[in-house]
Coordinates of C-alpha atoms in Angstrom, one line a residue:
M1 CA -48.1 -90.5 53.0
G2 CA -45.5 -91.7 50.5
R3 CA -42.9 -89.4 49.1
L4 CA -42.5 -88.6 45.4
L5 CA -39.0 -89.3 44.4
L6 CA -37.6 -87.8 41.2
S7 CA -34.7 -89.2 39.4
S8 CA -31.9 -87.0 38.2
G9 CA -33.1 -87.3 34.6
Q10 CA -36.6 -86.0 35.5
V11 CA -35.1 -83.1 37.5
S12 CA -33.0 -82.1 34.5
V13 CA -36.1 -82.2 32.2
V14 CA -38.1 -80.0 34.6
L15 CA -35.3 -77.5 34.8
S16 CA -34.8 -77.4 31.1
A17 CA -38.5 -76.9 30.6
A18 CA -38.5 -74.0 33.1
I19 CA -35.6 -72.3 31.5
V20 CA -37.1 -72.7 28.0
F21 CA -40.4 -71.2 29.3
L22 CA -38.7 -68.3 30.9
F23 CA -36.6 -67.4 27.9
T24 CA -39.6 -67.8 25.6
F25 CA -41.7 -65.5 27.8
A26 CA -38.9 -62.9 27.9
L27 CA -38.6 -63.1 24.1
F28 CA -42.4 -62.7 23.8
L29 CA -42.3 -59.6 26.0
S30 CA -39.4 -58.0 24.1
G31 CA -41.2 -58.6 20.8
Y32 CA -44.4 -57.1 22.2
V33 CA -42.6 -54.0 23.4
L34 CA -40.9 -53.5 20.1
Q35 CA -44.1 -54.0 18.2
Q36 CA -45.9 -51.4 20.3
R37 CA -43.1 -48.9 19.7
T38 CA -43.3 -49.6 16.0
V39 CA -47.0 -49.1 15.9
R40 CA -46.8 -45.8 17.9
S41 CA -44.1 -44.5 15.6
M42 CA -46.1 -45.5 12.5
Q43 CA -49.2 -43.7 13.9
A44 CA -47.1 -40.6 14.6
M45 CA -45.8 -40.7 11.0
I46 CA -49.2 -41.2 9.5
K47 CA -51.0 -38.7 11.7
P48 CA -51.2 -35.2 10.0
R49 CA -49.2 -32.5 11.5
L50 CA -51.2 -29.7 13.1
P51 CA -50.1 -26.2 12.1
K52 CA -48.6 -23.7 14.6
P53 CA -50.6 -20.6 15.5
L54 CA -50.0 -17.5 13.5
P55 CA -48.0 -14.8 15.3
V56 CA -50.1 -12.3 17.2
P57 CA -50.6 -9.1 15.2
N58 CA -50.4 -6.9 18.3
P59 CA -48.1 -8.2 21.1
I60 CA -50.0 -8.3 24.4
Q61 CA -48.3 -6.1 27.0
P62 CA -48.0 -7.4 30.5
P63 CA -50.7 -6.0 32.7
T64 CA -49.9 -3.3 35.3
L65 CA -51.1 -3.2 38.9
D66 CA -53.6 -0.4 38.0
A67 CA -55.0 -2.4 35.1
K68 CA -55.4 -5.5 37.3
W69 CA -57.4 -3.6 40.0
A70 CA -59.4 -1.7 37.4
R71 CA -60.8 -4.9 36.0
P72 CA -64.6 -5.0 36.8
M73 CA -65.9 -7.6 39.1
G74 CA -66.5 -10.9 37.3
G75 CA -64.6 -9.7 34.2
R76 CA -61.9 -11.9 32.6
P77 CA -59.0 -10.8 30.4
E78 CA -59.2 -11.7 26.8
V79 CA -57.7 -15.0 25.7
D80 CA -54.4 -14.8 23.8
D81 CA -55.0 -15.1 20.1
S82 CA -52.5 -17.9 19.8
I83 CA -54.4 -19.9 22.4
Q84 CA -57.6 -19.4 20.5
Q85 CA -56.0 -20.5 17.3
F86 CA -54.6 -23.6 19.0
I87 CA -58.1 -24.5 20.2
V88 CA -59.6 -23.9 16.7
G89 CA -56.8 -26.0 15.2
Q90 CA -57.8 -29.0 17.3
T91 CA -61.4 -29.0 15.9
L92 CA -60.7 -27.6 12.4
D93 CA -62.4 -29.3 9.4
W94 CA -59.4 -29.9 7.2
S95 CA -61.6 -31.4 4.5
R96 CA -62.7 -27.9 3.7
L97 CA -59.2 -26.6 3.2
G98 CA -56.9 -27.5 0.4
Y99 CA -53.7 -26.8 -1.7
V100 CA -54.3 -26.5 -5.4
Q101 CA -52.1 -26.7 -8.4
M102 CA -53.0 -26.1 -12.1
A103 CA -51.5 -27.7 -15.1
K104 CA -52.4 -25.9 -18.3
D105 CA -50.2 -27.9 -20.6
H106 CA -48.2 -31.2 -20.4
G107 CA -45.0 -29.4 -19.5
E108 CA -46.4 -28.0 -16.2
L109 CA -47.8 -31.3 -14.9
C110 CA -44.7 -32.7 -13.4
S111 CA -43.8 -29.6 -11.4
A112 CA -47.4 -29.5 -10.1
V113 CA -47.3 -33.1 -9.0
M114 CA -43.9 -32.6 -7.4
L115 CA -45.3 -29.8 -5.2
L116 CA -48.3 -31.8 -4.1
A117 CA -46.0 -34.8 -3.4
D118 CA -43.8 -32.5 -1.2
L119 CA -47.0 -31.6 0.8
H120 CA -47.8 -35.3 1.2
K121 CA -44.2 -35.9 2.4
L122 CA -44.4 -33.1 4.9
K123 CA -47.7 -34.5 6.3
S124 CA -49.8 -31.5 5.6
P125 CA -53.4 -32.3 6.8
A126 CA -55.1 -30.2 4.1
K127 CA -56.5 -31.7 0.9
R128 CA -54.4 -31.8 -2.3
L129 CA -56.1 -30.7 -5.5
L130 CA -54.9 -30.8 -9.1
L131 CA -56.7 -29.0 -11.9
F132 CA -56.1 -30.0 -15.5
P133 CA -57.8 -29.7 -18.9
R134 CA -60.8 -31.9 -19.4
S135 CA -59.7 -32.5 -23.0
W136 CA -56.9 -34.7 -21.6
L137 CA -59.6 -37.1 -20.4
R138 CA -61.2 -37.3 -23.8
K139 CA -57.9 -38.1 -25.4
I140 CA -57.3 -40.9 -22.9
E141 CA -60.8 -42.3 -23.4
N142 CA -60.5 -42.2 -27.2
G143 CA -57.1 -43.9 -27.0
E144 CA -55.2 -41.0 -28.5
G145 CA -51.9 -42.1 -26.9
D146 CA -48.8 -40.3 -28.1
A147 CA -45.6 -40.3 -26.0
E148 CA -46.6 -37.0 -24.3
M149 CA -50.1 -38.2 -23.5
T150 CA -48.8 -41.5 -22.1
T151 CA -46.5 -39.6 -19.7
T152 CA -49.4 -37.4 -18.7
R153 CA -51.7 -40.3 -18.0
R154 CA -49.0 -42.0 -15.9
L155 CA -48.4 -38.8 -13.8
L156 CA -52.1 -38.3 -13.1
R157 CA -52.4 -41.9 -11.9
T158 CA -49.3 -41.5 -9.8
A159 CA -50.6 -38.3 -8.2
A160 CA -53.9 -39.9 -7.3
R161 CA -52.7 -43.3 -6.1
R162 CA -49.4 -42.5 -4.4
Y163 CA -49.9 -39.0 -3.1
G164 CA -53.7 -38.9 -2.5
V165 CA -54.3 -36.0 -4.9
S166 CA -57.9 -35.2 -6.0
L167 CA -58.0 -34.8 -9.8
I168 CA -60.4 -32.1 -11.0
P169 CA -60.8 -31.6 -14.8
I170 CA -61.7 -28.1 -15.8
E171 CA -63.2 -26.5 -18.9
P172 CA -61.6 -23.4 -20.8
I173 CA -62.4 -20.1 -19.1
V174 CA -63.6 -18.8 -22.5
D175 CA -64.9 -20.4 -25.6
G176 CA -62.2 -21.4 -27.9
D177 CA -59.5 -24.1 -28.6
D178 CA -59.4 -26.3 -25.6
S179 CA -55.9 -27.5 -26.5
L180 CA -54.3 -24.0 -26.0
P181 CA -52.9 -23.3 -22.5
S182 CA -54.1 -19.7 -22.9
S183 CA -57.7 -21.0 -22.9
Y184 CA -57.4 -21.8 -19.1
S185 CA -57.1 -19.4 -16.2
L186 CA -56.4 -19.4 -12.5
A187 CA -59.9 -17.9 -12.2
S188 CA -61.1 -21.5 -12.2
L189 CA -59.9 -21.7 -8.6
Y190 CA -63.1 -19.8 -7.7
S191 CA -65.2 -22.7 -9.0
L192 CA -64.1 -24.9 -6.2
T193 CA -66.9 -23.8 -3.9
D194 CA -66.8 -27.1 -1.8
Y195 CA -63.8 -25.6 0.0
E196 CA -63.7 -22.8 2.4
R197 CA -60.1 -21.7 1.6
I198 CA -57.6 -23.0 -0.9
L199 CA -53.9 -22.0 -1.3
Y200 CA -52.1 -21.8 -4.7
L201 CA -48.3 -21.7 -5.2
Q202 CA -46.8 -20.7 -8.5
G203 CA -44.3 -23.3 -9.7
P204 CA -41.9 -24.6 -10.4
G205 CA -40.2 -24.5 -7.1
M206 CA -39.0 -26.4 -4.0
L207 CA -41.1 -26.6 -0.8
L208 CA -38.8 -26.7 2.2
D209 CA -41.4 -26.5 5.0
A210 CA -45.2 -26.6 5.0
S211 CA -45.9 -25.5 8.6
A212 CA -46.1 -21.7 7.7
L213 CA -48.5 -22.5 4.8
D214 CA -50.6 -24.7 7.0
S215 CA -50.9 -21.9 9.5
L216 CA -52.0 -19.5 6.8
L217 CA -54.5 -21.9 5.5
A218 CA -55.9 -22.8 8.9
F219 CA -56.1 -19.5 10.8
S220 CA -56.5 -16.8 8.1
K221 CA -59.9 -15.2 7.5
S222 CA -61.9 -16.2 4.5
E223 CA -61.4 -13.4 2.0
P224 CA -62.1 -13.4 -1.8
M225 CA -58.4 -12.8 -2.4
A226 CA -55.3 -12.7 -0.2
A227 CA -52.2 -12.6 -2.5
Y228 CA -48.5 -12.3 -1.9
P229 CA -47.3 -8.8 -2.6
A230 CA -45.3 -8.2 -5.8
T231 CA -43.0 -5.7 -4.1
A232 CA -42.0 -4.6 -0.6
E233 CA -44.0 -1.4 -1.1
R234 CA -47.2 -3.6 -1.2
E235 CA -48.6 -1.6 -4.2
S236 CA -49.7 -4.6 -6.3
L237 CA -50.3 -8.3 -6.0
S238 CA -48.5 -11.3 -7.6
T239 CA -49.5 -14.8 -8.4
A240 CA -46.6 -16.4 -6.4
L241 CA -49.1 -17.3 -3.6
L242 CA -52.8 -16.9 -3.6
L243 CA -55.1 -17.6 -0.7
V244 CA -58.6 -17.8 -2.1
H245 CA -62.2 -18.1 -0.7
P246 CA -64.0 -19.6 -3.7
T247 CA -67.5 -18.4 -4.5
Q248 CA -69.7 -18.6 -7.6
E249 CA -70.2 -14.9 -7.6
S250 CA -66.4 -14.2 -7.8
F251 CA -66.0 -16.9 -10.4
G252 CA -68.7 -15.4 -12.6
Q253 CA -67.2 -11.9 -12.4
L254 CA -63.8 -13.1 -13.3
R255 CA -65.1 -15.1 -16.1
K256 CA -67.0 -12.2 -17.5
L257 CA -64.0 -9.9 -17.3
R258 CA -61.8 -12.5 -18.9
A259 CA -64.2 -13.0 -21.8
S260 CA -64.3 -9.2 -22.5
H261 CA -60.7 -9.2 -23.9
P262 CA -57.6 -11.5 -23.7
M263 CA -55.4 -10.9 -20.7
T264 CA -53.0 -12.8 -18.4
D265 CA -54.0 -14.1 -15.0
L266 CA -51.9 -11.5 -13.3
E267 CA -53.7 -8.7 -15.2
L268 CA -57.1 -10.3 -14.5
F269 CA -56.5 -10.4 -10.8
R270 CA -55.0 -6.9 -10.6
K271 CA -58.0 -5.5 -12.3
S272 CA -60.4 -7.4 -10.1
F273 CA -58.7 -7.0 -6.7
T274 CA -57.1 -3.8 -5.4
A275 CA -54.0 -3.5 -3.3
P276 CA -53.2 -3.4 -0.5
E277 CA -56.7 -4.6 0.6
S278 CA -56.3 -7.9 -1.3
L279 CA -52.8 -8.7 0.0
I280 CA -51.7 -11.0 2.8
S281 CA -51.2 -9.0 5.9
Q282 CA -47.6 -8.2 7.0
W283 CA -47.9 -10.0 10.3
S284 CA -49.0 -13.1 8.5
L285 CA -45.8 -13.0 6.5
S286 CA -43.6 -12.5 9.6
M287 CA -42.9 -16.2 9.9
G288 CA -39.8 -16.0 7.7
N289 CA -39.4 -16.2 3.9
V290 CA -42.8 -17.6 3.0
V291 CA -42.1 -17.2 -0.7
Y292 CA -38.6 -16.6 -2.0
E293 CA -37.4 -16.1 -5.6
S294 CA -34.2 -18.0 -6.4
R295 CA -32.8 -15.1 -8.4
K296 CA -32.5 -13.0 -5.2
L297 CA -29.8 -15.3 -4.0
R298 CA -27.5 -13.5 -6.5
D299 CA -27.9 -10.4 -4.4
A300 CA -26.7 -12.1 -1.2
I301 CA -24.3 -10.0 0.9
D302 CA -21.4 -11.1 3.1
G303 CA -22.6 -13.0 6.2
F304 CA -25.2 -14.9 4.3
N305 CA -25.8 -18.3 6.1
A306 CA -27.3 -21.1 3.9
T307 CA -28.4 -23.1 7.0
V308 CA -30.3 -20.2 8.5
F309 CA -31.8 -19.4 5.0
E310 CA -33.1 -22.9 4.6
G311 CA -34.5 -23.0 8.1
A312 CA -36.4 -19.7 7.7
T313 CA -37.7 -20.3 4.2
T314 CA -40.9 -22.0 3.3
Y315 CA -41.0 -22.1 -0.5
V316 CA -38.4 -21.2 -3.1
R317 CA -39.7 -20.5 -6.6
L318 CA -36.9 -21.4 -9.1
S319 CA -37.1 -18.5 -11.5
E320 CA -34.2 -17.0 -13.4
P321 CA -35.0 -14.6 -16.3
E322 CA -32.0 -15.9 -18.3
L323 CA -33.0 -19.6 -18.0
P324 CA -36.1 -21.4 -19.5
G325 CA -36.8 -23.2 -16.2
P326 CA -35.3 -25.8 -13.8
E327 CA -36.8 -28.6 -15.7
Y328 CA -34.5 -28.0 -18.7
D329 CA -30.9 -29.1 -19.0
V330 CA -29.2 -25.8 -19.7
P331 CA -25.5 -25.9 -20.7
Y332 CA -23.1 -25.8 -17.8
Y333 CA -21.3 -22.6 -18.8
D334 CA -24.7 -20.8 -19.0
R335 CA -25.6 -22.0 -15.5
V336 CA -22.2 -21.1 -14.1
A337 CA -22.5 -17.5 -15.4
L338 CA -25.7 -17.0 -13.3
R339 CA -24.4 -18.5 -10.0
P340 CA -24.3 -16.1 -7.0
S341 CA -20.9 -14.7 -6.2
N342 CA -21.3 -15.3 -2.5
E343 CA -20.0 -18.8 -1.6
E344 CA -22.8 -19.7 0.8
A345 CA -25.5 -18.4 -1.5
R346 CA -23.9 -20.2 -4.4
G347 CA -24.1 -23.5 -2.4
A348 CA -27.7 -22.9 -1.6
W349 CA -28.6 -22.0 -5.2
E350 CA -26.9 -25.0 -6.6
G351 CA -28.4 -27.2 -4.0
L352 CA -31.9 -26.1 -4.8
Y353 CA -31.5 -26.9 -8.5
E354 CA -29.9 -30.3 -7.7
K355 CA -32.7 -31.2 -5.3
F356 CA -35.3 -30.2 -8.0
R357 CA -33.5 -32.5 -10.5
Q358 CA -33.5 -35.4 -8.0
R359 CA -37.0 -34.9 -6.9
R360 CA -38.2 -34.7 -10.5
M361 CA -36.7 -38.1 -11.1
E362 CA -38.1 -39.5 -7.9
V363 CA -41.6 -38.3 -8.3
C364 CA -42.1 -38.1 -12.0
G365 CA -39.5 -40.6 -13.3
L366 CA -38.3 -37.9 -15.7
D367 CA -34.8 -36.5 -16.3
L368 CA -34.2 -32.9 -17.3
E369 CA -35.5 -31.9 -20.7
T370 CA -33.1 -31.2 -23.4
W371 CA -33.1 -27.5 -24.3
T372 CA -31.6 -25.8 -27.3
E373 CA -31.7 -22.0 -27.7
P374 CA -33.9 -21.1 -30.7
D375 CA -32.2 -19.5 -33.7
L376 CA -34.5 -16.5 -33.5
Q377 CA -36.3 -15.9 -30.3
P378 CA -39.1 -13.3 -30.2
N379 CA -37.1 -10.9 -27.9
K380 CA -34.1 -11.1 -30.3
A381 CA -36.0 -10.5 -33.6
D382 CA -35.7 -6.7 -33.5
A383 CA -32.0 -6.9 -32.6
Q384 CA -31.3 -9.4 -35.4
A385 CA -33.2 -7.2 -38.0
E386 CA -31.3 -4.1 -36.9
Y387 CA -28.0 -6.0 -37.2
E388 CA -28.8 -7.2 -40.7
K389 CA -29.8 -3.6 -41.7
E390 CA -26.5 -2.2 -40.5
E391 CA -24.6 -5.0 -42.2
D392 CA -26.3 -4.2 -45.5
E393 CA -25.5 -0.5 -45.2
Y394 CA -21.9 -1.2 -44.5
A395 CA -21.6 -3.5 -47.5
R396 CA -23.2 -0.9 -49.8
E397 CA -20.8 1.8 -48.6
K398 CA -17.8 -0.5 -49.4
F399 CA -19.2 -1.2 -52.9
A400 CA -19.8 2.5 -53.5
R401 CA -16.2 3.3 -52.6
G402 CA -15.0 0.7 -55.1
E403 CA -13.5 -1.6 -52.5
F404 CA -13.3 -5.3 -53.1
T405 CA -15.6 -7.4 -51.0
P406 CA -16.3 -11.1 -51.2
S407 CA -19.6 -12.1 -52.6
E408 CA -20.9 -13.2 -49.2
D409 CA -20.6 -9.6 -48.0
A410 CA -22.8 -8.2 -50.6
P411 CA -26.1 -6.6 -49.6
R412 CA -28.9 -9.1 -49.1
G413 CA -30.8 -9.8 -52.3
Q414 CA -27.8 -9.0 -54.5
S415 CA -24.6 -10.7 -55.5
A416 CA -21.2 -9.1 -55.7
E417 CA -20.9 -9.9 -59.4
E418 CA -24.1 -8.0 -60.1
H419 CA -23.2 -4.9 -58.0
V420 CA -19.4 -4.5 -58.4
P421 CA -17.8 -3.2 -61.7
D422 CA -15.5 -5.6 -63.5
E423 CA -12.4 -3.5 -63.0
V424 CA -12.9 -3.6 -59.2
L425 CA -13.2 -7.4 -59.3
I426 CA -10.1 -7.7 -61.5
E427 CA -8.2 -5.4 -59.1
G428 CA -9.3 -7.4 -56.2
M429 CA -8.3 -10.7 -57.8
L430 CA -4.8 -9.3 -58.6
A431 CA -4.5 -8.2 -55.0
D432 CA -5.3 -11.7 -53.8
N433 CA -2.8 -13.2 -56.2
L434 CA -0.1 -10.8 -55.0
L435 CA -0.7 -11.8 -51.4
L436 CA -0.6 -15.5 -52.3
S437 CA 2.6 -15.1 -54.2
R438 CA 4.5 -13.3 -51.4
P439 CA 6.4 -15.3 -48.7
E440 CA 4.5 -15.9 -45.5
D441 CA 6.9 -13.8 -43.4
E442 CA 6.4 -10.8 -45.7
V443 CA 2.6 -11.3 -45.6
E444 CA 2.6 -11.3 -41.8
A445 CA 4.9 -8.2 -41.7
A446 CA 2.5 -6.4 -44.0
E447 CA -0.6 -7.4 -42.1
V448 CA 0.7 -6.7 -38.6
P449 CA 1.4 -2.9 -38.0
L450 CA 4.5 -1.9 -36.2
V451 CA 4.1 0.0 -33.0

């Protein structure tokens, strides 16, 4: 048998090919591993986050020896409520649960879309619903496109395409002008009978964590109304958070009551649902600050920790009685006057408003609205009228005493020339000429009393 002899050139070619093959195979393996890691991380990011079980209302005490031996033959202890909730959460039909927002006018739309966008960002598995007046659709179809309607159309399209929001047009709760926000009501939440439970949050605000809300939505019982209490005494409900089981029966009752006479949504719900039976249970709210009002930060005491506050808070509603809303660009000195005195609380307060501004630009593409204080606000009308009345009385008293007063200080509806005698006007003019003819140092000495 002859031997196969390879030249040095052939040997180098074989070695080069082997080295290239080995390195190519190693590169392929490394790319495959990185690809699988990326796919798994993307699946983890896309996969909805399952909520944590609600806290057990009555903590289970550890069994004693007597209790153990007293258990009947074949009996088994009850399963922990948290375990039951975990099992239910694995097979829960999230298509029957949803978060809902309502925009009654164009100014409320951006805040509603922002909240639903935050739920999408936090990977809440529940549906996201947005209710808006059906008259907006008619304007869009008819081509009635002013600047406000153009922005509304863009925001609705963004909510549906980017954040997976279901758009639901609604009719007015009562017959009337469909362009007025007062024609619409939160009672329309009960018309969404395709859902077992829906949760409503009053805006505008910042959603810091959705896990507590997901737990409430997933593991709470289906009740006609479970509202957030207005006070710690749990004597009345508020519209800050509503957990609703929609039914046609409840919707019909609320609509009939609303049609009887005008009332706000808060009055409507307080007349229809009694407290504390229609409030969220205390143990359901033991997961931290489920709903927090931003104005309460002004009452923060020493030892307040902003990091702990943000970690324990689910939703912060940005509500200041002195401000029109976080969507308006209020003068800096007005905002500074309302800041909390506590340094940590002040940082948290300013951070919330700054995050809202940034999130508004990111989601809606809108900057803060320009706001100017009206010349005569409704709550200032009485005070302004009383001030004018006192000013007129003061001017009449001065005229009656024969004192000289410029024409602009005369009572309203009268001029100084019509009311003041001629000799008084002449005397006043002479007094003015006397002051003008005196040296400045004498005038200052006459006007400034000596102590």
